[in-house]
Tab-separated table of C-alpha atoms in Angstrom:
chain	number	residue	atom	x	y	z
B	29	MET	CA	69.579	102.009	100.772
B	30	GLU	CA	71.246	105.151	102.227
B	31	GLY	CA	72.391	103.352	105.230
B	32	MET	CA	74.172	100.335	102.949
B	33	LYS	CA	76.091	103.284	101.121
B	34	SER	CA	77.315	104.808	104.154
B	35	MET	CA	78.521	101.409	105.661
B	36	LYS	CA	80.262	100.349	102.316
B	37	LYS	CA	81.763	104.296	102.375
B	38	LYS	CA	82.650	104.090	106.085
B	39	SER	CA	84.232	100.129	105.789
B	40	ASP	CA	86.202	101.114	102.298
B	41	SER	CA	87.851	104.231	104.600
B	42	TYR	CA	88.771	102.017	107.207
B	43	TYR	CA	90.657	99.827	104.373
B	44	ASP	CA	92.002	102.045	102.512
B	45	LYS	CA	93.639	103.260	105.914
B	46	ALA	CA	94.607	99.767	106.903
B	47	TRP	CA	96.444	99.304	103.589
B	48	ARG	CA	98.136	102.784	103.936
B	49	TRP	CA	99.376	101.537	106.866
B	50	VAL	CA	100.979	98.333	105.703
B	51	GLU	CA	102.399	99.842	102.667
B	52	ASP	CA	104.041	102.656	105.101
B	53	THR	CA	105.235	99.921	107.453
B	54	TYR	CA	106.791	98.178	104.344
B	55	LEU	CA	108.413	101.015	102.773
B	56	LYS	CA	109.728	101.968	106.381
B	57	TYR	CA	110.874	98.541	107.139
B	58	PHE	CA	113.539	99.181	103.814
B	59	GLY	CA	114.188	102.952	104.338
B	60	GLU	CA	111.681	103.992	101.545
B	61	ASN	CA	108.999	106.233	101.206
B	62	ARG	CA	106.491	106.143	98.145
B	63	THR	CA	108.731	108.782	96.586
B	64	SER	CA	111.831	107.093	96.536
B	65	TYR	CA	110.006	103.872	95.702
B	66	GLY	CA	108.434	105.399	92.875
B	67	VAL	CA	111.310	107.148	91.385
B	68	LYS	CA	113.044	103.365	91.327
B	69	ASP	CA	110.000	101.811	89.964
B	70	THR	CA	109.728	104.231	87.334
B	71	LEU	CA	113.032	103.806	86.110
B	72	ARG	CA	112.763	100.157	86.510
B	73	LYS	CA	109.899	99.816	84.182
B	74	GLY	CA	111.640	101.989	81.331
B	75	GLU	CA	114.196	99.174	80.860
B	76	VAL	CA	113.300	98.528	77.183
B	77	SER	CA	116.574	98.713	75.278
B	78	GLY	CA	116.686	94.336	76.048
B	79	ASN	CA	120.663	94.847	76.481
B	80	LYS	CA	121.308	93.827	79.804
B	81	ASP	CA	124.232	96.017	80.205
B	82	ILE	CA	122.258	99.224	79.662
B	83	ASP	CA	119.132	98.013	81.507
B	84	GLY	CA	121.680	97.343	84.580
B	85	ALA	CA	122.959	100.946	84.102
B	86	GLN	CA	119.703	102.158	83.920
B	87	ARG	CA	118.670	100.308	87.104
B	88	GLU	CA	121.422	101.536	88.715
B	89	VAL	CA	120.919	105.152	88.370
B	90	GLY	CA	117.284	104.609	89.518
B	91	GLU	CA	118.042	102.722	92.504
B	92	ALA	CA	120.874	105.780	93.199
B	93	VAL	CA	118.569	108.788	92.373
B	94	GLY	CA	115.148	106.871	94.315
B	95	GLY	CA	117.848	106.217	97.106
B	96	GLN	CA	118.421	109.820	97.691
B	97	PHE	CA	114.696	110.452	98.580
B	98	GLY	CA	115.110	107.508	101.080
B	99	LYS	CA	116.068	107.306	104.352
B	100	GLY	CA	119.590	109.193	104.852
B	101	GLY	CA	119.668	110.183	101.581
B	102	VAL	CA	120.111	113.954	100.441
B	103	GLY	CA	116.831	114.529	99.639
B	104	GLU	CA	115.030	112.662	102.619
B	105	SER	CA	113.303	115.440	103.972
B	106	VAL	CA	111.986	116.027	100.191
B	107	GLY	CA	110.744	112.805	99.971
B	108	SER	CA	108.966	112.869	103.174
B	109	ASN	CA	107.063	115.676	102.587
B	110	VAL	CA	106.110	114.677	98.922
B	111	ASP	CA	105.089	111.309	100.454
B	112	LYS	CA	102.912	112.651	103.239
B	113	ASN	CA	101.566	115.807	101.475
B	114	PHE	CA	101.151	114.585	98.122
B	115	LEU	CA	101.004	110.952	97.771
B	116	ARG	CA	99.195	110.192	100.790
B	117	GLY	CA	97.041	112.682	101.181
B	118	ASN	CA	97.519	114.144	104.195
B	119	VAL	CA	96.056	110.958	105.904
């Protein structure tokens, strides 16, 4: 039984690493990191007014703020460090 748990844990570890690689590759392709994507996604989920103009403005603010943490943004180094040290868990 101990051996099965060890194999499952090792398998989960490989899966997690592979999935992180897929996420990293996808985000890098679009010039994002987990920080910039998370900011954009959080503000996008907050669209609750039902007014297309207000929701559109909120979406644009989210894109602008989140973009500052992505590739080429003013906060790119901050976004990268948060991504590597906190969101990925130093993997």
